[in-house]
Tab-separated table of C-alpha atoms and ligand atoms in Angstrom:
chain	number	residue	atom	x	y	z
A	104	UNK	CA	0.000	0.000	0.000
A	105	UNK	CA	2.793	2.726	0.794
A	106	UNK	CA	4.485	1.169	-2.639
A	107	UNK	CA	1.298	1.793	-4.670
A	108	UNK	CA	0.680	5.782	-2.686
A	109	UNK	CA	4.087	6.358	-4.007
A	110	UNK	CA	3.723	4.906	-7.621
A	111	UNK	CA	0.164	7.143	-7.938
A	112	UNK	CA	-2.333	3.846	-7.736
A	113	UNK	CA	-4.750	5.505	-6.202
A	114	UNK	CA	-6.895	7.836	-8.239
A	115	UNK	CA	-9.610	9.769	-7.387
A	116	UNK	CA	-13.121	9.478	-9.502
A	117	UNK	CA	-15.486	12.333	-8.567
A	118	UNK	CA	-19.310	11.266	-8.687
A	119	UNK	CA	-21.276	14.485	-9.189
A	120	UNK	CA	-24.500	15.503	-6.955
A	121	UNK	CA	-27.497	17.286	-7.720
A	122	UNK	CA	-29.921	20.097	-6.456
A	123	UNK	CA	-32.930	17.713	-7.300
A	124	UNK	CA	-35.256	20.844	-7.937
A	125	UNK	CA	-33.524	22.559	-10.590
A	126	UNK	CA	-31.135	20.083	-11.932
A	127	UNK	CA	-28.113	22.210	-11.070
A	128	UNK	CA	-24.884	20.852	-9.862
A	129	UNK	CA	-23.802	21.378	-6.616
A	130	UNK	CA	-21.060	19.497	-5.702
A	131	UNK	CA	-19.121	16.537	-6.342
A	132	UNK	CA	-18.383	13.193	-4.355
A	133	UNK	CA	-14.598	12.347	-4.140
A	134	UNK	CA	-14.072	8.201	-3.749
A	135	UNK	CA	-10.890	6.540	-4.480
A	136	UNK	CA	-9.923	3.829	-7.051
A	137	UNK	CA	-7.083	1.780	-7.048
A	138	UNK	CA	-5.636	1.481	-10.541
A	139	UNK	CA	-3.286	-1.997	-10.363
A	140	UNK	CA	0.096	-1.727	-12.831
A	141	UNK	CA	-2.386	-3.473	-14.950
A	142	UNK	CA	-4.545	-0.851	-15.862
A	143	UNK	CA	-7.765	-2.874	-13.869
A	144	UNK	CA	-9.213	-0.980	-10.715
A	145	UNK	CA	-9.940	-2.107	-7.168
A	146	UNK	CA	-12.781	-0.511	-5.444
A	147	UNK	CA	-13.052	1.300	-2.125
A	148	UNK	CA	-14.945	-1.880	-0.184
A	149	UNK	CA	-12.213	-4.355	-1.081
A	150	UNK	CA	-9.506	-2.485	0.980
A	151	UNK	CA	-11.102	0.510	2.841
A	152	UNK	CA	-11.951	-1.768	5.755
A	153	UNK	CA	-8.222	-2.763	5.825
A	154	UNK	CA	-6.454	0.329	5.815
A	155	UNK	CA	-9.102	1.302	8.203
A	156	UNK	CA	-7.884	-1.216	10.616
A	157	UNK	CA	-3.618	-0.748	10.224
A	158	UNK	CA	-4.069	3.067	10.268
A	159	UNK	CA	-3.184	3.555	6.747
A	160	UNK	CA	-6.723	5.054	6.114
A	161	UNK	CA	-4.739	8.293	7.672
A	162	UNK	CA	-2.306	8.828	5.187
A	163	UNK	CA	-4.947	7.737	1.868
A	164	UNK	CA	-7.775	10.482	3.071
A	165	UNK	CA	-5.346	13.020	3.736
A	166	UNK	CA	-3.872	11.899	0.026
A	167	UNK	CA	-7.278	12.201	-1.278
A	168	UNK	CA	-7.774	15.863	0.162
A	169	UNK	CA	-4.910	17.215	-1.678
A	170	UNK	CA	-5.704	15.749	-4.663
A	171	UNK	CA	-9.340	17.439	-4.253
A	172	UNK	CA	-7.275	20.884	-3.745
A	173	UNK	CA	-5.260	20.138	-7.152
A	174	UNK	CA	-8.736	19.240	-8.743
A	175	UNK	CA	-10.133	22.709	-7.199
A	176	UNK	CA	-7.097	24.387	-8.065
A	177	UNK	CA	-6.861	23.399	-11.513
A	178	UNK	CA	-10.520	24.563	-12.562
A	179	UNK	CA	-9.769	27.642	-10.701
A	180	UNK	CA	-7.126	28.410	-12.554
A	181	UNK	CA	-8.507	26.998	-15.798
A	182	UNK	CA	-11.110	30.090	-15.113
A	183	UNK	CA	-13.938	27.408	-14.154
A	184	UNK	CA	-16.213	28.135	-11.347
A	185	UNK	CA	-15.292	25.149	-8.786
A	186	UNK	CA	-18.046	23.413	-6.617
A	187	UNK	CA	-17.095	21.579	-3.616
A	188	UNK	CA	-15.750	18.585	-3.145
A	189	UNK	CA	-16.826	15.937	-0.419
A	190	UNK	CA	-14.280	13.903	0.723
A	191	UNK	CA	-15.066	10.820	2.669
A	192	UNK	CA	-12.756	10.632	5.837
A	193	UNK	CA	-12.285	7.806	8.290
A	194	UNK	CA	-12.570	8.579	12.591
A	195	UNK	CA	-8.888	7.958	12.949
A	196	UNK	CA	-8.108	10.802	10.921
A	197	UNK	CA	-11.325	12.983	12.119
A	198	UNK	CA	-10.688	12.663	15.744
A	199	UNK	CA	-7.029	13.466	15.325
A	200	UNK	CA	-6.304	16.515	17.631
A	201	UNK	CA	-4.168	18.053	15.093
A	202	UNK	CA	-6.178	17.343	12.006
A	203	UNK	CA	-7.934	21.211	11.846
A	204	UNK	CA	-4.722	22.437	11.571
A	205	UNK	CA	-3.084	19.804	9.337
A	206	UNK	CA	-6.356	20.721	6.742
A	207	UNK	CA	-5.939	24.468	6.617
A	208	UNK	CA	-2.254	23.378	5.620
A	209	UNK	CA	-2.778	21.927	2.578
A	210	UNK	CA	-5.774	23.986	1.816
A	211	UNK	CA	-2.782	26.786	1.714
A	212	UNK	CA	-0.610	25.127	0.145
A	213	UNK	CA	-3.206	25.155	-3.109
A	214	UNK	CA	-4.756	28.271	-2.111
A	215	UNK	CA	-7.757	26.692	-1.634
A	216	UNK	CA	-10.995	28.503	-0.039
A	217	UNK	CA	-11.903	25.961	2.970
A	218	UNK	CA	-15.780	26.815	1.985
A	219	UNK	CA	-14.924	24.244	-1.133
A	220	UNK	CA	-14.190	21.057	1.085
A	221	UNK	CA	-16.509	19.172	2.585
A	222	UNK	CA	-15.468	16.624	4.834
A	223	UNK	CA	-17.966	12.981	5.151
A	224	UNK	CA	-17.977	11.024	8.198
A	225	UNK	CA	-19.838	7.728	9.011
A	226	UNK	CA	-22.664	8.067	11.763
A	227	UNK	CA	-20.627	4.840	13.079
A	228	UNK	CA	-18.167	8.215	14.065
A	229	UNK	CA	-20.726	8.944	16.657
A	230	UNK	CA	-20.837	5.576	18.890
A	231	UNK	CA	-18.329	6.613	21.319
A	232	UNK	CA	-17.330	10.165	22.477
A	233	UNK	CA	-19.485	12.828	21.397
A	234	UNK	CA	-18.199	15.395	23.043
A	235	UNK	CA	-14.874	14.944	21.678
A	236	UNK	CA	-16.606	14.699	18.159
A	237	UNK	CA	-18.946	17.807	18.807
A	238	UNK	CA	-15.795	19.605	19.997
A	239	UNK	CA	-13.944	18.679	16.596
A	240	UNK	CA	-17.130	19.766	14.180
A	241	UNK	CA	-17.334	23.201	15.838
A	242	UNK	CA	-13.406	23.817	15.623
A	243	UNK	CA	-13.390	22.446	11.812
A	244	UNK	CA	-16.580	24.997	10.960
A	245	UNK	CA	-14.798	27.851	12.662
A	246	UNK	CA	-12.195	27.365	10.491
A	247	UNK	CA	-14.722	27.267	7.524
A	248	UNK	CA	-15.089	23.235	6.606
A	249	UNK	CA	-18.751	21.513	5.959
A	250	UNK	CA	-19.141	18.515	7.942
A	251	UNK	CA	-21.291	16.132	6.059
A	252	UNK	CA	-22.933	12.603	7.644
A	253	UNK	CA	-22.684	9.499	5.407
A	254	UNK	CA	-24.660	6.537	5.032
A	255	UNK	CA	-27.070	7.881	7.458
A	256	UNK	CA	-29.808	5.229	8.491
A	257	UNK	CA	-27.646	2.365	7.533
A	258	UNK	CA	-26.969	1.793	11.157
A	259	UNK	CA	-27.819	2.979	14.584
A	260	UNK	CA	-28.487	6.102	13.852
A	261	UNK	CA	-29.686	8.323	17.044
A	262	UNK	CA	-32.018	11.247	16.752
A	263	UNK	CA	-29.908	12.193	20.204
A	264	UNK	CA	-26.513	12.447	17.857
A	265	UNK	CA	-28.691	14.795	14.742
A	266	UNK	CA	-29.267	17.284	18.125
A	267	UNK	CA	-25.977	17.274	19.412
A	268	UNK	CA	-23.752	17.624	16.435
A	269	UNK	CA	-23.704	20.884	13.725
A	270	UNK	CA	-23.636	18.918	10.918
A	271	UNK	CA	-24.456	20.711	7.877
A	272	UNK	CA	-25.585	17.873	5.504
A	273	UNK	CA	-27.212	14.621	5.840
A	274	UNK	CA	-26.836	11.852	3.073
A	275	UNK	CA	-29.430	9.125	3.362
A	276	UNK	CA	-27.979	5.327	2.544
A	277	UNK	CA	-29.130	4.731	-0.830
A	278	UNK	CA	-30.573	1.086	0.598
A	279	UNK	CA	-33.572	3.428	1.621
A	280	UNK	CA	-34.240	3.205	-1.817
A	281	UNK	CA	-34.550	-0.770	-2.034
A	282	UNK	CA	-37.493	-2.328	-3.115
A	283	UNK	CA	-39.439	-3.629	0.462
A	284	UNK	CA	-42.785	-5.242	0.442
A	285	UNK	CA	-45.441	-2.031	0.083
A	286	UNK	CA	-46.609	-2.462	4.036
A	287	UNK	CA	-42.609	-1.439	4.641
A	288	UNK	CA	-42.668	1.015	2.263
A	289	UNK	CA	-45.377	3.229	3.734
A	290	UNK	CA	-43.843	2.931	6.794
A	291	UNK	CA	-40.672	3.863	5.724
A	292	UNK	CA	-42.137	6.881	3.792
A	293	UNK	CA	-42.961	8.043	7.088
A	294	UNK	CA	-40.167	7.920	8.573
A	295	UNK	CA	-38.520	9.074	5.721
A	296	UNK	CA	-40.382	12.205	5.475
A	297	UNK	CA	-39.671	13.640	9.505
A	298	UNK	CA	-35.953	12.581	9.031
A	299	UNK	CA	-36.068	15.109	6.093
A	300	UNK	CA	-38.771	17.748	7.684
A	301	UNK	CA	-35.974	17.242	11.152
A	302	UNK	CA	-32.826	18.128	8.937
A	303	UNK	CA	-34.949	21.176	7.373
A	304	UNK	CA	-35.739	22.726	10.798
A	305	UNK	CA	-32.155	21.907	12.284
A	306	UNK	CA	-31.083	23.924	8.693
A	307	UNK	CA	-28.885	20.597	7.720
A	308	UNK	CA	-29.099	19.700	4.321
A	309	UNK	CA	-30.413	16.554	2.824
A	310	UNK	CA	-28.758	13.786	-0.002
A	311	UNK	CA	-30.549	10.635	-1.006
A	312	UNK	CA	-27.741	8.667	-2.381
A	313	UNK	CA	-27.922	5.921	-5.098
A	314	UNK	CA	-30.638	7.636	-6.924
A	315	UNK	CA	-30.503	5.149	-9.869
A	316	UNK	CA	-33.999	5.413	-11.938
A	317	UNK	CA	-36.314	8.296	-12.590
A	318	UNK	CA	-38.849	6.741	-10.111
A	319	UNK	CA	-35.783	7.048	-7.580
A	320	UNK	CA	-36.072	10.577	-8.445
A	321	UNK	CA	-39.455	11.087	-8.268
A	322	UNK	CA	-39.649	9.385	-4.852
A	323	UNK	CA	-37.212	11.681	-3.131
A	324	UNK	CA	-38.641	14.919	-4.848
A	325	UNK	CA	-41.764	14.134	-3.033
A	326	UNK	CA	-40.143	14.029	0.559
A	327	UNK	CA	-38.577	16.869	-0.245
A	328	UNK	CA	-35.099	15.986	-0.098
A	329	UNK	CA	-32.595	18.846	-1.334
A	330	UNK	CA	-30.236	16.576	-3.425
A	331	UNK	CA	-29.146	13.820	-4.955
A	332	UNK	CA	-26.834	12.053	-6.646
A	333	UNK	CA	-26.489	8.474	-8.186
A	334	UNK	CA	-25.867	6.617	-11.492
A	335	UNK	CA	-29.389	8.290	-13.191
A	336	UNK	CA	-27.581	11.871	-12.694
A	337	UNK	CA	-23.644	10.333	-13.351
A	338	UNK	CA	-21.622	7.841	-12.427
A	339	UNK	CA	-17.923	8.471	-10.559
A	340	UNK	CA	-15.708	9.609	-13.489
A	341	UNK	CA	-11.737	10.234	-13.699
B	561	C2E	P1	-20.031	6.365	0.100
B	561	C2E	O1	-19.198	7.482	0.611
B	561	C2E	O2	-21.412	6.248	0.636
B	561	C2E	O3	-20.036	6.532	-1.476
B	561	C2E	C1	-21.096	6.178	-2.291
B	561	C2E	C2	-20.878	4.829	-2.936
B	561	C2E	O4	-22.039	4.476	-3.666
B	561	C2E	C3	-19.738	4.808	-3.946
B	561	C2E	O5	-19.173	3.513	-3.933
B	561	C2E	C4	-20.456	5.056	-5.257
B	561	C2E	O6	-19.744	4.605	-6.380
B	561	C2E	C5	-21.713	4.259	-5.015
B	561	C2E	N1	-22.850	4.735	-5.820
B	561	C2E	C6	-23.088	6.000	-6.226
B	561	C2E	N2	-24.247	6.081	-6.899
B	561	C2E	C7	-24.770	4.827	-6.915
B	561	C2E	C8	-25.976	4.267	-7.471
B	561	C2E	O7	-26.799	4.936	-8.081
B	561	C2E	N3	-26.176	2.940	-7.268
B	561	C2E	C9	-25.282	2.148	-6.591
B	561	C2E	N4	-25.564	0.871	-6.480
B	561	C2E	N5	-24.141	2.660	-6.066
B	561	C2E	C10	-23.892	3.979	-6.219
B	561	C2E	P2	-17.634	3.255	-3.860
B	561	C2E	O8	-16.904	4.266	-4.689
B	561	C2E	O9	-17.414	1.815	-4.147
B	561	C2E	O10	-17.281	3.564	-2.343
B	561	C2E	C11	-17.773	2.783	-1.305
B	561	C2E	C12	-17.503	3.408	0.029
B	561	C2E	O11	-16.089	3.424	0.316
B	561	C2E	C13	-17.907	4.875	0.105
B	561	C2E	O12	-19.275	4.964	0.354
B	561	C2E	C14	-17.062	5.380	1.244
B	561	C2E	O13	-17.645	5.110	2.493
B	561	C2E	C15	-15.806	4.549	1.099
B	561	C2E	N6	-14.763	5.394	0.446
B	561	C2E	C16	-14.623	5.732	-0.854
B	561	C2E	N7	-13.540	6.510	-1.041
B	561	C2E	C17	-12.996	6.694	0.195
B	561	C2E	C18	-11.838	7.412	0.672
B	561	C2E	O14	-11.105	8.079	-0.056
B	561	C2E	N8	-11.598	7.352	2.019
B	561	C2E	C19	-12.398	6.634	2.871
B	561	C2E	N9	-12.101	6.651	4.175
B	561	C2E	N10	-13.472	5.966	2.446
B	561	C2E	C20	-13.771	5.989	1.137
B	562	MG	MG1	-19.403	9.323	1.094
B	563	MG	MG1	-22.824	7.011	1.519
């Protein structure tokens, strides 16, 4: 793994996401590929979990944030308007004490507004200490970062944890988008819709992720969700 870092294996694909009222892009998802010597790809689930587990997770997201900046920078410079770029980031790295500062460094170092980097963390992140994690969100948004919650609903997620932390966007696992038997579904419209009408009064913003048919679409435009992104709108490109 530190072989392949240093012989540029891992690439980053951005997968862009969508303002589902007007059709308008508003971001873009970073997620990392790893292209073997011969030419074929490995994907994120394959050896995320590892590197998660030895630590190495620390030096690949803070890999993938520069190479966000040099994306950033180069359309900046290129004279096109950028839009921010989410970059998924594992607790490890997050909960580091020193990780605020470490950021704004290479957000420098490419002249990069912070206001352009969103940062994605798991709502696993929340399990333990939320103080410490509550502590870290406010310090990263005084220094001008979005904090974004993946995967949301995929787990345990507590309504206790949406209070307590100023997250500023929610993205909703894309398995709420699985076909269920139709007594499910109406319950899970339900409880679809307050988890949405919640995030609106709390002023966090809302993804459905994996949007991947017009119905998709439809579905989520009727609960009101703010945006979404999936293989109907694009898929993660080079
Ligand atoms: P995620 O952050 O929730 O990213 C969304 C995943 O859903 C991506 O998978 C994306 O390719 C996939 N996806 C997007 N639209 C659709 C759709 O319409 N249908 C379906 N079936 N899938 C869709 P990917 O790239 O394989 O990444 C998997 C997970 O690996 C990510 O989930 C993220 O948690 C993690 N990951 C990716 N890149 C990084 C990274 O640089 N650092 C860390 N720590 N984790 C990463
Ligand atoms: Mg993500
Ligand atoms: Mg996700």
């Amino acid at each position: 793994m530190h072989q392949a870092l240093q012989n540029k294996e891992f690439k980053m694909f951005l997968q862009p996401k969508f303002n589902l009222k007007n059709d308008e892009l508003v971001g873009a998802e970073a997620l990392v590929r790893w292209q073997k010597p011969d030419g074929t790809y490995r994907y994120p689930n394959e050896f995320i979990p590892l590197f998660e587990s030895n630590g190495f997770c620390i030096k690949l997201d803070t890999f993938m944030i520069e190479q966000a900046c040099e994306q950033l920078r180069k359309w900046m410079d290129d004279g096109l308007k950028p839009v921010p770029i989410s970059v998924n980031q594992s607790k490890i790295l997050f909960l580091d004490k020193n990780y605020p500062d470490n950021l704004e460094k290479i957000l420098d170092k490419y002249n990069i507004p912070s206001s352009l980097i969103t940062l994605e963390i798991l709502e696993g992140i929340a399990s333990d200490d939320l103080e410490l994690l509550k502590r870290q969100i406010d310090i990263l948004h005084s220094k001008g970062f979005k904090v974004s919650m993946d995967d949301f609903g995929k787990g345990y997620s507590s309504l206790n944890m949406l209070y307590q932390l100023r997250i500023d966007e929610l993205k909703l696992d894309r398995g709420f988008l699985k076909k269920v038997p139709e007594d499910d579904e109406k319950r899970r419209y339900i409880i679809l819709r307050q988890v949405i009408s919640l995030a609106k009064k709390l002023g966090i913003k809302t993804v459905a992720e994996g949007i991947e048919t017009a119905e998709d679409r439809e579905a989520v435009i009727a609960l009101s969700c703010d945006y979404g992104q999936g293989y109907l709108y694009g898929k993660p490109i080079d």
